[in-house]
Short mmCIF file of C-alpha atoms in Angstrom, two decimals:
data_model
loop_
_atom_site.label_atom_id
_atom_site.label_comp_id
_atom_site.label_asym_id
_atom_site.label_seq_id
_atom_site.Cartn_x
_atom_site.Cartn_y
_atom_site.Cartn_z
CA MET N 380 -10.01 42.70 29.07
CA LYS N 381 -11.02 38.96 30.52
CA ASN N 382 -11.04 36.10 28.13
CA TYR N 383 -14.61 34.43 28.18
CA LYS N 384 -14.92 30.40 26.85
CA ILE N 385 -18.87 29.22 26.46
CA THR N 386 -20.25 26.30 25.21
CA VAL N 387 -23.64 27.08 23.55
CA SER N 388 -26.80 25.05 22.14
CA TYR N 389 -28.83 26.35 19.47
CA ASP N 390 -31.72 24.85 17.36
CA GLY N 391 -30.29 26.00 13.82
CA THR N 392 -33.61 26.10 11.88
CA ARG N 393 -34.45 29.85 11.21
CA TYR N 394 -31.25 30.94 11.48
CA LYS N 395 -28.40 31.41 8.39
CA GLY N 396 -25.87 29.81 10.09
CA TRP N 397 -23.08 30.74 12.24
CA GLN N 398 -21.28 33.52 11.19
CA ILE N 399 -22.33 37.35 11.37
CA GLN N 400 -23.92 38.78 8.29
CA THR N 401 -25.53 42.31 7.66
CA ASN N 402 -28.29 41.45 9.62
CA THR N 403 -27.30 40.11 12.91
CA ASP N 404 -30.14 38.97 13.60
CA ALA N 405 -30.77 36.08 11.64
CA THR N 406 -27.03 34.67 12.76
CA ILE N 407 -26.21 32.93 15.91
CA GLN N 408 -22.82 34.60 16.18
CA GLY N 409 -24.78 37.81 15.27
CA LYS N 410 -27.26 37.45 18.47
CA LEU N 411 -24.53 36.52 20.96
CA SER N 412 -22.62 39.93 19.23
CA MET N 413 -25.49 41.57 20.23
CA VAL N 414 -26.64 40.33 23.44
CA LEU N 415 -22.95 40.59 24.76
CA GLU N 416 -22.87 44.56 23.57
CA ASN N 417 -25.27 45.59 25.61
CA PHE N 418 -23.78 43.42 28.58
CA SER N 419 -20.79 45.33 28.63
CA GLY N 420 -21.30 48.84 26.86
CA HIS N 421 -18.84 48.08 24.11
CA PRO N 422 -18.40 46.04 20.98
CA VAL N 423 -17.80 42.40 21.80
CA ASP N 424 -16.27 40.22 18.69
CA VAL N 425 -17.25 36.30 19.18
CA ILE N 426 -15.32 33.94 17.72
CA GLY N 427 -16.84 30.67 17.08
CA SER N 428 -14.71 27.34 16.70
CA GLY N 429 -16.01 26.96 13.54
CA ARG N 430 -19.32 28.20 11.22
CA THR N 431 -21.96 25.94 10.99
CA ASP N 432 -23.97 26.12 7.79
CA ALA N 433 -27.87 27.69 7.32
CA GLY N 434 -30.18 25.57 9.60
CA VAL N 435 -27.32 23.21 10.59
CA HIS N 436 -27.81 22.87 14.96
CA ALA N 437 -25.47 22.56 17.77
CA LEU N 438 -25.09 21.12 21.04
CA GLY N 439 -21.76 22.34 21.93
CA GLN N 440 -20.58 24.92 19.90
CA VAL N 441 -17.47 26.87 21.46
CA ALA N 442 -16.70 30.47 21.44
CA ASN N 443 -14.91 33.50 23.06
CA PHE N 444 -14.88 36.93 24.02
CA HIS N 445 -13.11 39.19 25.69
CA LEU N 446 -15.13 41.96 27.66
CA GLU N 447 -13.19 45.12 29.86
CA GLY N 448 -14.80 45.26 33.41
CA VAL N 449 -15.71 43.22 35.77
CA PHE N 450 -17.59 40.59 36.21
CA LYS N 451 -18.73 37.22 37.73
CA LYS N 452 -18.78 34.36 34.93
CA ASN N 453 -22.61 33.64 36.41
CA GLU N 454 -23.13 37.13 35.73
CA ILE N 455 -22.30 36.84 31.76
CA LEU N 456 -24.21 33.11 32.01
CA GLU N 457 -27.64 34.35 33.54
CA TYR N 458 -27.21 37.49 31.47
CA LEU N 459 -26.60 36.14 27.93
CA ASN N 460 -29.40 33.25 28.94
CA ARG N 461 -32.29 36.33 29.83
CA TYR N 462 -32.07 37.78 26.77
CA LEU N 463 -31.24 35.21 23.57
CA PRO N 464 -33.78 33.95 21.92
CA GLY N 465 -35.74 30.22 23.39
CA ASP N 466 -33.52 28.39 20.93
CA ILE N 467 -30.12 29.84 21.71
CA ALA N 468 -28.64 28.76 25.06
CA VAL N 469 -25.39 29.32 26.91
CA THR N 470 -24.57 26.16 28.70
CA ASP N 471 -21.15 26.64 29.82
CA ILE N 472 -18.93 29.27 30.38
CA SER N 473 -15.29 29.30 32.02
CA GLU N 474 -12.61 32.60 31.79
CA VAL N 475 -9.84 31.70 29.98
CA ASP N 476 -6.38 32.25 29.62
CA ASP N 477 -5.68 35.67 27.00
CA ARG N 478 -4.82 33.39 24.45
CA PHE N 479 -7.33 30.98 23.96
CA HIS N 480 -8.56 30.88 20.74
CA SER N 481 -11.41 28.70 19.46
CA ARG N 482 -10.98 28.38 16.17
CA TYR N 483 -7.43 28.12 16.31
CA ASN N 484 -7.26 25.75 19.61
CA ALA N 485 -9.67 23.67 19.01
CA LEU N 486 -8.20 19.92 18.74
CA ARG N 487 -11.11 17.93 17.40
CA LYS N 488 -14.75 18.16 16.88
CA THR N 489 -17.75 16.02 16.28
CA TYR N 490 -20.60 16.20 14.18
CA ARG N 491 -23.77 13.95 13.83
CA TYR N 492 -25.95 13.45 11.45
CA ARG N 493 -29.20 11.50 11.59
CA ILE N 494 -31.04 9.75 8.80
CA ARG N 495 -34.38 8.48 9.48
CA THR N 496 -35.34 4.91 7.22
CA ASN N 497 -38.99 4.76 8.79
CA PRO N 498 -41.77 6.18 6.10
CA VAL N 499 -43.65 7.58 8.35
CA SER N 500 -42.99 10.93 9.82
CA ASP N 501 -41.46 11.20 13.09
CA VAL N 502 -43.38 14.39 14.46
CA PHE N 503 -41.18 15.59 17.63
CA GLU N 504 -38.15 15.03 15.41
CA ARG N 505 -38.30 16.09 12.24
CA ARG N 506 -36.54 19.39 12.46
CA PHE N 507 -33.63 17.65 14.10
CA LEU N 508 -33.44 14.79 11.43
CA TYR N 509 -33.21 14.12 7.56
CA HIS N 510 -36.26 12.34 6.79
CA TYR N 511 -35.11 10.28 4.44
CA GLY N 512 -37.93 8.00 4.51
CA MET N 513 -36.79 4.32 3.22
CA PRO N 514 -34.45 1.66 4.07
CA LEU N 515 -30.18 1.64 3.24
CA ASP N 516 -27.66 -0.77 3.92
CA VAL N 517 -25.76 1.00 6.51
CA ASP N 518 -23.37 -2.34 6.56
CA LYS N 519 -22.08 -1.16 3.60
CA MET N 520 -22.20 2.43 4.67
CA GLU N 521 -20.01 1.93 7.78
CA GLU N 522 -17.70 -0.47 4.84
CA ALA N 523 -16.91 3.06 2.99
CA ALA N 524 -16.79 5.45 5.77
CA HIS N 525 -13.70 3.08 6.67
CA LEU N 526 -12.50 4.27 3.71
CA LEU N 527 -12.53 8.05 4.19
CA THR N 528 -11.46 7.86 7.60
CA GLY N 529 -7.46 8.57 7.95
CA THR N 530 -6.06 12.16 6.78
CA HIS N 531 -6.73 12.33 3.15
CA ASP N 532 -7.21 15.39 0.99
CA PHE N 533 -11.19 16.45 0.91
CA ALA N 534 -10.70 18.74 -2.45
CA SER N 535 -14.48 16.40 -4.11
CA PHE N 536 -15.29 16.62 -0.42
CA CYS N 537 -15.47 20.62 -0.10
CA GLY N 538 -18.43 22.91 -0.62
CA ASN N 539 -16.50 26.05 -1.09
CA LYS N 540 -15.60 26.47 -4.78
CA HIS N 541 -12.90 28.79 -3.89
CA MET N 542 -11.23 27.38 -1.75
CA LYS N 543 -7.37 29.05 -1.41
CA LYS N 544 -6.71 26.90 1.28
CA SER N 545 -5.57 23.10 2.05
CA THR N 546 -7.85 21.13 1.95
CA VAL N 547 -6.29 18.20 3.98
CA ARG N 548 -7.82 17.19 6.89
CA THR N 549 -7.84 13.91 9.32
CA ILE N 550 -10.87 11.80 9.70
CA TYR N 551 -10.15 10.08 13.35
CA GLU N 552 -13.44 7.85 13.22
CA ILE N 553 -16.95 7.77 11.55
CA SER N 554 -19.14 5.23 13.78
CA PHE N 555 -23.21 4.30 13.78
CA GLN N 556 -25.47 4.54 15.69
CA LYS N 557 -28.72 2.35 14.19
CA ASN N 558 -32.39 2.45 15.81
CA LYS N 559 -35.51 0.55 14.49
CA ASP N 560 -36.64 3.60 12.92
CA GLU N 561 -33.22 5.93 12.23
CA PHE N 562 -29.86 5.81 12.28
CA THR N 563 -26.96 8.30 13.10
CA ILE N 564 -23.84 8.71 12.27
CA PHE N 565 -20.71 10.72 14.24
CA TYR N 566 -17.91 12.17 12.63
CA THR N 567 -14.66 13.48 14.62
CA GLY N 568 -12.00 14.76 12.77
CA ASN N 569 -9.16 17.61 13.63
CA GLY N 570 -11.74 19.99 11.46
CA PHE N 571 -14.25 19.58 8.50
CA LEU N 572 -14.39 21.95 5.00
CA GLN N 573 -17.30 23.96 4.42
CA GLY N 574 -20.02 21.55 3.80
CA MET N 575 -18.07 18.72 4.05
CA VAL N 576 -20.64 16.58 6.11
CA ARG N 577 -23.66 16.93 5.08
CA ILE N 578 -20.89 15.97 1.05
CA LEU N 579 -19.52 12.92 3.08
CA THR N 580 -22.95 11.84 4.41
CA GLY N 581 -24.54 12.40 0.80
CA THR N 582 -22.27 9.80 -0.75
CA LEU N 583 -22.42 7.66 2.21
CA ILE N 584 -26.46 7.33 1.76
CA GLU N 585 -25.54 7.29 -2.38
CA ILE N 586 -24.44 4.27 -1.54
CA GLY N 587 -26.18 2.84 0.88
CA ASN N 588 -28.73 2.84 -1.07
CA GLY N 589 -27.06 1.14 -4.49
CA LYS N 590 -26.74 4.11 -6.64
CA ARG N 591 -22.57 4.33 -5.86
CA ASP N 592 -20.25 1.83 -5.97
CA ILE N 593 -17.90 2.08 -3.41
CA LYS N 594 -15.12 1.79 -4.94
CA SER N 595 -15.44 5.67 -6.25
CA ILE N 596 -14.05 6.67 -2.79
CA PRO N 597 -10.36 6.01 -3.79
CA ILE N 598 -11.07 7.91 -6.95
CA LEU N 599 -12.82 10.62 -4.83
CA PHE N 600 -9.45 11.32 -3.02
CA GLN N 601 -7.49 11.47 -6.07
CA GLU N 602 -9.50 13.41 -8.46
CA LYS N 603 -10.00 16.24 -6.29
CA ASN N 604 -13.44 16.85 -7.80
CA ARG N 605 -17.00 17.91 -6.13
CA ALA N 606 -19.16 17.02 -8.87
CA LEU N 607 -17.87 13.73 -8.65
CA ALA N 608 -19.03 13.12 -5.24
CA GLY N 609 -22.73 12.91 -3.41
CA PHE N 610 -25.27 15.24 -3.08
CA THR N 611 -25.15 17.36 0.03
CA ALA N 612 -27.26 16.15 2.31
CA PRO N 613 -29.46 18.67 3.82
CA PRO N 614 -28.53 21.28 6.93
CA GLN N 615 -31.28 19.88 9.34
CA GLY N 616 -30.18 16.19 9.86
CA LEU N 617 -26.64 17.81 11.08
CA ARG N 618 -25.26 18.98 14.26
CA LEU N 619 -22.33 19.87 15.55
CA GLU N 620 -21.73 17.99 19.17
CA ARG N 621 -18.68 19.27 20.22
CA VAL N 622 -15.01 20.58 20.18
CA VAL N 623 -12.55 19.56 22.42
CA TYR N 624 -9.14 21.58 23.17
CA ALA N 625 -5.43 20.70 25.40
CA GLU N 626 -6.02 20.76 28.88
CA MET W 48 -69.11 1.27 3.88
CA LYS W 49 -65.93 -0.37 6.19
CA ASN W 50 -64.81 1.76 9.84
CA TYR W 51 -61.28 2.65 9.97
CA LYS W 52 -59.35 3.29 13.03
CA ILE W 53 -56.39 5.16 13.20
CA THR W 54 -53.59 6.57 15.34
CA VAL W 55 -52.28 9.90 14.97
CA SER W 56 -49.53 11.22 16.43
CA TYR W 57 -49.07 15.54 15.52
CA ASP W 58 -47.05 18.26 16.89
CA GLY W 59 -49.53 20.92 17.52
CA THR W 60 -47.25 23.75 17.52
CA ARG W 61 -48.92 25.55 14.69
CA TYR W 62 -52.64 24.25 15.02
CA LYS W 63 -55.56 25.33 16.23
CA GLY W 64 -56.41 22.31 18.00
CA TRP W 65 -58.16 19.26 16.84
CA GLN W 66 -61.28 20.23 16.58
CA ILE W 67 -62.49 21.44 12.90
CA GLN W 68 -63.02 24.90 12.51
CA THR W 69 -64.31 26.83 9.66
CA ASN W 70 -60.77 27.65 8.66
CA THR W 71 -60.30 23.26 8.30
CA ASP W 72 -55.76 24.24 7.49
CA ALA W 73 -55.63 25.11 10.70
CA THR W 74 -56.71 21.78 12.69
CA ILE W 75 -55.60 18.09 12.71
CA GLN W 76 -59.51 17.04 12.15
CA GLY W 77 -59.35 19.82 8.97
CA LYS W 78 -55.93 18.02 7.73
CA LEU W 79 -57.10 14.39 7.91
CA SER W 80 -60.64 15.34 6.38
CA MET W 81 -59.04 16.95 4.21
CA VAL W 82 -57.03 14.45 2.29
CA LEU W 83 -59.36 11.33 3.77
CA GLU W 84 -61.89 13.47 1.08
CA ASN W 85 -59.61 13.63 -1.40
CA PHE W 86 -58.40 10.00 -1.08
CA SER W 87 -61.83 9.24 -1.04
CA GLY W 88 -64.23 11.52 -3.32
CA HIS W 89 -66.58 11.71 -0.71
CA PRO W 90 -66.79 13.76 2.42
CA VAL W 91 -65.04 11.84 5.22
CA ASP W 92 -66.47 12.63 8.97
CA VAL W 93 -62.97 11.97 11.51
CA ILE W 94 -64.26 11.25 14.93
CA GLY W 95 -61.52 11.73 17.48
CA SER W 96 -61.06 10.17 21.04
CA GLY W 97 -61.66 14.08 22.04
CA ARG W 98 -60.17 17.35 21.49
CA THR W 99 -57.00 18.56 21.98
CA ASP W 100 -56.44 22.69 22.78
CA ALA W 101 -54.76 24.80 20.67
CA GLY W 102 -50.45 24.24 21.23
CA VAL W 103 -51.03 20.19 22.28
CA HIS W 104 -49.84 17.83 21.09
CA ALA W 105 -50.68 13.90 20.52
CA LEU W 106 -47.88 11.05 20.32
CA GLY W 107 -50.97 8.48 19.63
CA GLN W 108 -54.60 10.33 19.30
CA VAL W 109 -57.25 7.78 18.14
CA ALA W 110 -59.95 8.55 15.70
CA ASN W 111 -62.39 6.59 13.21
CA PHE W 112 -64.03 7.23 9.85
CA HIS W 113 -66.38 5.36 7.53
CA LEU W 114 -64.91 5.02 3.35
CA GLU W 115 -67.04 3.68 0.81
CA GLY W 116 -65.65 1.58 -1.79
CA VAL W 117 -62.69 -1.22 -1.25
CA PHE W 118 -59.16 0.00 0.11
CA LYS W 119 -56.58 -2.08 1.72
CA LYS W 120 -55.55 -0.57 4.90
CA ASN W 121 -52.04 0.30 4.15
CA GLU W 122 -53.28 1.86 0.87
CA ILE W 123 -54.73 4.61 2.93
CA LEU W 124 -51.72 4.87 5.48
CA GLU W 125 -49.88 5.72 3.12
CA TYR W 126 -51.69 7.79 0.91
CA LEU W 127 -52.42 10.07 4.38
CA ASN W 128 -48.97 10.09 5.22
CA ARG W 129 -48.24 11.27 1.53
CA TYR W 130 -50.14 14.22 1.79
CA LEU W 131 -50.73 15.30 5.09
CA PRO W 132 -47.89 17.91 6.86
CA GLY W 133 -44.80 17.07 9.05
CA ASP W 134 -45.87 17.22 11.95
CA ILE W 135 -49.22 14.84 11.60
CA ALA W 136 -48.18 11.81 10.91
CA VAL W 137 -50.67 8.27 11.12
CA THR W 138 -49.00 5.68 12.70
CA ASP W 139 -50.80 3.25 12.70
CA ILE W 140 -54.40 1.52 11.06
CA SER W 141 -57.04 -0.96 11.44
CA GLU W 142 -60.16 -2.47 10.49
CA VAL W 143 -62.80 -2.01 12.84
CA ASP W 144 -66.38 -2.97 13.65
CA ASP W 145 -68.96 -0.76 12.07
CA ARG W 146 -70.15 0.39 15.79
CA PHE W 147 -67.15 1.40 17.15
CA HIS W 148 -66.58 4.95 17.92
CA SER W 149 -63.08 6.50 19.14
CA ARG W 150 -65.10 8.67 21.81
CA TYR W 151 -68.25 6.50 23.60
CA ASN W 152 -65.72 3.68 23.28
CA ALA W 153 -62.71 4.91 24.81
CA LEU W 154 -61.78 3.55 28.10
CA ARG W 155 -58.79 5.61 29.82
CA LYS W 156 -56.73 8.67 28.32
CA THR W 157 -52.74 9.43 29.21
CA TYR W 158 -51.17 12.55 29.05
CA ARG W 159 -47.98 13.88 29.83
CA TYR W 160 -47.23 17.17 30.79
CA ARG W 161 -43.37 17.77 30.63
CA ILE W 162 -41.66 20.74 33.06
CA ARG W 163 -37.99 21.71 32.88
CA THR W 164 -37.05 23.54 36.21
CA ASN W 165 -33.45 24.17 34.73
CA PRO W 166 -33.32 27.38 34.06
CA VAL W 167 -31.39 27.27 30.41
CA SER W 168 -33.29 26.27 27.86
CA ASP W 169 -33.37 23.09 25.88
CA VAL W 170 -33.00 24.09 22.57
CA PHE W 171 -34.13 21.18 20.70
CA GLU W 172 -37.40 20.73 23.11
CA ARG W 173 -38.20 23.64 24.28
CA ARG W 174 -41.83 23.47 21.91
CA PHE W 175 -42.68 20.08 23.89
CA LEU W 176 -42.01 21.70 27.45
CA TYR W 177 -43.36 24.39 29.66
CA HIS W 178 -40.14 26.26 30.42
CA TYR W 179 -40.41 26.82 34.37
CA GLY W 180 -36.80 27.23 34.85
CA MET W 181 -36.76 27.67 38.74
CA PRO W 182 -36.74 24.28 41.35
CA LEU W 183 -39.89 22.89 42.46
CA ASP W 184 -40.59 20.67 45.14
CA VAL W 185 -42.16 17.33 43.40
CA ASP W 186 -42.68 15.53 46.20
CA LYS W 187 -45.32 18.18 47.99
CA MET W 188 -46.86 17.93 44.23
CA GLU W 189 -46.37 13.67 44.24
CA GLU W 190 -47.98 14.21 47.85
CA ALA W 191 -51.43 16.63 45.98
CA ALA W 192 -51.33 14.51 43.30
CA HIS W 193 -52.09 11.40 45.46
CA LEU W 194 -55.46 13.28 46.64
CA LEU W 195 -56.38 14.30 43.15
CA THR W 196 -56.83 10.86 42.13
CA GLY W 197 -59.92 9.19 42.28
CA THR W 198 -63.72 9.83 41.21
CA HIS W 199 -64.28 13.77 42.22
CA ASP W 200 -66.30 16.05 40.54
CA PHE W 201 -63.76 18.54 38.99
CA ALA W 202 -65.76 20.99 37.75
CA SER W 203 -62.63 23.46 39.84
CA PHE W 204 -60.82 22.01 37.71
CA CYS W 205 -62.63 22.73 34.06
CA GLY W 206 -62.45 24.96 31.49
CA ASN W 207 -65.14 25.52 30.51
CA LYS W 208 -67.81 27.78 31.68
CA HIS W 209 -70.62 26.40 29.68
CA MET W 210 -70.37 22.93 30.71
CA LYS W 211 -73.83 21.30 30.85
CA LYS W 212 -73.20 17.62 31.52
CA SER W 213 -71.66 16.05 34.47
CA THR W 214 -67.76 17.04 35.66
CA VAL W 215 -66.95 14.38 37.60
CA ARG W 216 -64.40 12.07 35.85
CA THR W 217 -62.18 9.28 37.68
CA ILE W 218 -58.51 9.82 37.98
CA TYR W 219 -56.85 6.24 37.86
CA GLU W 220 -53.28 7.65 38.23
CA ILE W 221 -50.92 10.21 38.52
CA SER W 222 -46.99 9.34 38.49
CA PHE W 223 -44.03 11.41 38.49
CA GLN W 224 -40.68 10.81 35.68
CA LYS W 225 -38.27 12.70 37.56
CA ASN W 226 -34.52 13.28 35.57
CA LYS W 227 -32.23 16.20 36.47
CA ASP W 228 -33.57 18.91 34.79
CA GLU W 229 -37.07 18.00 34.28
CA PHE W 230 -39.80 16.28 35.00
CA THR W 231 -43.04 14.57 33.20
CA ILE W 232 -46.65 14.07 34.87
CA PHE W 233 -48.31 11.42 33.30
CA TYR W 234 -52.15 11.74 34.32
CA THR W 235 -54.69 9.08 33.46
CA GLY W 236 -58.17 8.64 33.48
CA ASN W 237 -61.54 7.89 31.92
CA GLY W 238 -61.92 10.88 30.06
CA PHE W 239 -60.49 14.66 31.23
CA LEU W 240 -62.75 17.60 30.83
CA GLN W 241 -61.64 20.63 28.97
CA GLY W 242 -58.30 22.24 29.60
CA MET W 243 -58.91 19.69 33.51
CA VAL W 244 -54.87 18.37 33.05
CA ARG W 245 -53.37 22.03 32.01
CA ILE W 246 -55.44 22.97 35.56
CA LEU W 247 -54.68 19.99 37.33
CA THR W 248 -50.75 20.84 36.50
CA GLY W 249 -51.07 24.39 36.78
CA THR W 250 -52.45 23.87 40.44
CA LEU W 251 -50.09 21.07 41.24
CA ILE W 252 -47.28 23.79 40.16
CA GLU W 253 -48.70 26.04 42.90
CA ILE W 254 -47.99 23.30 45.27
CA GLY W 255 -44.80 22.85 43.78
CA ASN W 256 -43.59 26.88 44.37
CA GLY W 257 -45.59 27.09 48.00
CA LYS W 258 -47.33 29.54 46.05
CA ARG W 259 -50.92 27.08 47.76
CA ASP W 260 -51.62 24.93 50.56
CA ILE W 261 -52.02 21.00 49.95
CA LYS W 262 -55.06 21.47 51.74
CA SER W 263 -56.91 23.05 48.78
CA ILE W 264 -57.19 20.45 47.27
CA PRO W 265 -60.18 18.97 48.99
CA ILE W 266 -61.74 22.73 49.14
CA LEU W 267 -61.23 22.57 45.38
CA PHE W 268 -63.67 19.70 44.44
CA GLN W 269 -65.93 20.99 47.64
CA GLU W 270 -66.39 24.07 46.32
CA LYS W 271 -66.16 22.97 41.90
CA ASN W 272 -65.35 26.71 41.12
CA ARG W 273 -62.67 27.55 38.39
CA ALA W 274 -61.41 31.01 39.81
CA LEU W 275 -59.87 29.21 42.80
CA ALA W 276 -58.07 25.94 40.90
CA GLY W 277 -54.37 26.66 39.32
CA PHE W 278 -53.24 28.36 36.79
CA THR W 279 -53.52 26.43 33.02
CA ALA W 280 -49.99 25.69 32.21
CA PRO W 281 -49.41 26.23 28.80
CA PRO W 282 -50.23 23.74 26.00
CA GLN W 283 -46.81 23.11 24.99
CA GLY W 284 -45.86 20.79 28.28
CA LEU W 285 -49.23 18.49 27.40
CA ARG W 286 -49.27 15.83 25.10
CA LEU W 287 -51.27 12.91 24.65
CA GLU W 288 -50.33 9.78 25.05
CA ARG W 289 -52.59 6.53 24.54
CA VAL W 290 -56.09 6.34 24.32
CA VAL W 291 -57.40 2.66 25.26
CA TYR W 292 -59.92 1.20 23.70
CA ALA W 293 -61.49 -2.65 24.86
CA GLU W 294 -60.23 -5.53 22.94
#
């Protein structure tokens, strides 16, 4: 059994997210498992660095899996890209230590969230951004983002009501890239709760449009109440950019 | 009656092209006419600078139409963008001389054709390029492109078998933009026959992959036979970039 680590890009538009469900056809993990099973002739458990929700995209999702038999890594890569649908692509593969686990060993992740403020649709990018269509006070959003960075209990930003484990996470950086008609928020942290990036984004948007005061941020950390945070920004604006591991 | 000129962007993926057909829902012209009819309360004839085929995109298609009544141009623009689907956007509007006709008055047009040579799919751009997936000799294609520029009878590059009018056109420039994993060909001319840019591209690809000799180009102009030219490159790689008019 050899352990392989892959980097995966996907347009999540038509999928029910990363994680396998009863209908394997509807998830990225399901598609990968199916193709790898056909390749190897045995069931393959594809371990992702984490789930992405329905409709969320990835530029550099990371996953690993074990295969019996001796294969060249390029042979696996080419097979995957030949049989995966056009909206999923494996961009890198490497053989890794048997103990490597893409979820447990992830040190940090970066997500990006794209928001279009111009009222006119960008017809070519519309599937990969949230068309908000109105101006936002991005400076104020940056100020609020500063309060969100650091180690906090993000329970108010957790989309899973039944979360039993710790909701403490560390956000290392939230940065903004501003363009004429749109802007992008980059979130880097040691891990993110379910729906967390989208709820953080929804909360920042409410600050940017004046519906929420920046002073509400410390209260959200104290109260640990999802109902007090902002709306869940739509999935199509979100993309998992990269996952970083120790050397 | 006032005459309005608009610039239109569209993702042509789900349309049967620009030109109106029995089912207005399936064409860009049909969608525009329908929305303008609802806006003005009278039938509106939307005149495009030219047709684009099924699946072909536009960044800057130009059209004009006449409306009865007095409207602010921004009022029309906002109405259009509110009621058009997300894959069609009107990016500019101006009031023009009553005699302005977007087809007759067009001086030149630029199309671009994007080809991806990297075998791995670009999941985010795949709807807007031709995923060829193999290397091409782009230098040789540029050399051939040089022979295609100028004023010629492009009958061999005409997709319409029943073309009765002149097939003489002038291509002012064919330029290449080369990137690591893909390249784009820009075609600027005084007009293009049906399917012409895609047949030119298919012919250039056959030169780039070594299946066709560059010496075949002058013969194509002599023979005026569609069967001798290259294949019709797929529609999704093509985009109408801009249409230029006299001041």
